[in-house]
Amino acid sequence: MRIAQLANFVGPASGGMRTALRALGAGYVEAGCRRLLVVPGPEDARTSTPLGDVVQLRAPRVGGGYRLIVEPWRVTEVLEQWEPTSIELSDKLTLLPVARWARRSGVGSVLLSHERLGDMLALRTGFDATSKVSIGLLNRLLVRSVDAVVVTSEYAREEFQEAADAADCPVVRVPLGVDLDTFRPHARGPVEELRLVHAGRLSREKSPHLAVATAVELHRRGVPIRLDVYGVGPHRDELVDIAGDAPVRFRGYVDSPARLSRALAHADVALSVCPSETFGLAVLEALASGTPVVTADRGGARELVDAGSGAWADPDPVALADAVLAATARPVAARRAAARRRAERYPWSTTVASMLAVHSSVAMPASRSRARRVISSSTAAAATTSEPITIAR
């Protein structure tokens, strides 16, 4: 197979999406596929790497360190030269014309959904006033434009299922994975205070405000704590104001996964509290590092945490502070071992195998009707389990 991965909104400090693109791409190449990655950048560039061909297209800045390809026809020009058997879209809005090109050209298309638009926009704006009608129309357009939609959680599936059923478009749940070799437990020395950690982009849709407010609530109660915040983003100054005189330290962006793992492993609890996260790679990275996670009681991140590996509560600082205390009341060795065991259920190899099955099913135009039936039946069979699914070829 010749798989082209297409993404917008990927920057130098991008976390989850950049990690997923690289891990999936490496898996495709290891499986013997040809792989192309098309991303925005400051200038046009083409390179050949051990993980496949990379095409960077000149794109303007749109804020927050991101760039946006605003000329989809330039993407299709690249694809016409490279001749993929299938494309993998990691953007719902700006690259939709490329999906229509794929349909006309007999190329399979897979939409990998990274967010629920309604919840994401509500968090970004601070208002729960997004138009459900407009988002519903967009989702109906999306499922009619691609051959399969891949979601990473049951929470993410809810956004698409009704529209997909009407369009006879399969929606496949494929949880993402974690690098279990890089993210691993590390030795910890004795500490006096309760150590908390938050890793993620400091942007409203990731809810860092809620994580900082939870630490402030624990500090207000007299609990000796320290919160280390790893990441950059447009709302850092707001977070500093929320922290006030609480022991919250802003560590900036960590460009080394190994260093991030050590930082995660040295904490007692990781706060990953966004209620609209469709998956939560940061959750898996903390769990793999042996650190329990406290999260919101809704969203995709909640599906990754069980009673042994963390706790969850209403997305409110008081409730989340209670959840932190409940999680840390368990014996240290037991909770850290449970966190690691939970992460071990999500190796990248399982994710790659499932994605390869989806790409294989949509790659040949003549087989797409059969592929839809295969994917749909496999999805239905797996709907009652939290395990990553694999679709039979």
Tab-separated table of C-alpha atoms in Angstrom, residues 188-195 226 266-268:
chain	number	residue	atom	x	y	z
A	188	ARG	CA	11.932	8.244	42.761
A	189	GLY	CA	13.542	9.636	45.857
A	190	PRO	CA	11.613	10.503	49.045
A	191	VAL	CA	9.599	13.714	48.871
A	192	GLU	CA	7.818	15.818	51.473
A	193	GLU	CA	5.016	17.278	49.387
A	194	LEU	CA	2.377	15.785	47.096
A	195	ARG	CA	3.792	16.163	43.609
A	226	ARG	CA	3.763	21.132	44.130
A	266	HIS	CA	8.564	11.711	39.556
A	267	ALA	CA	4.999	12.916	40.214
A	268	ASP	CA	2.438	11.266	42.470
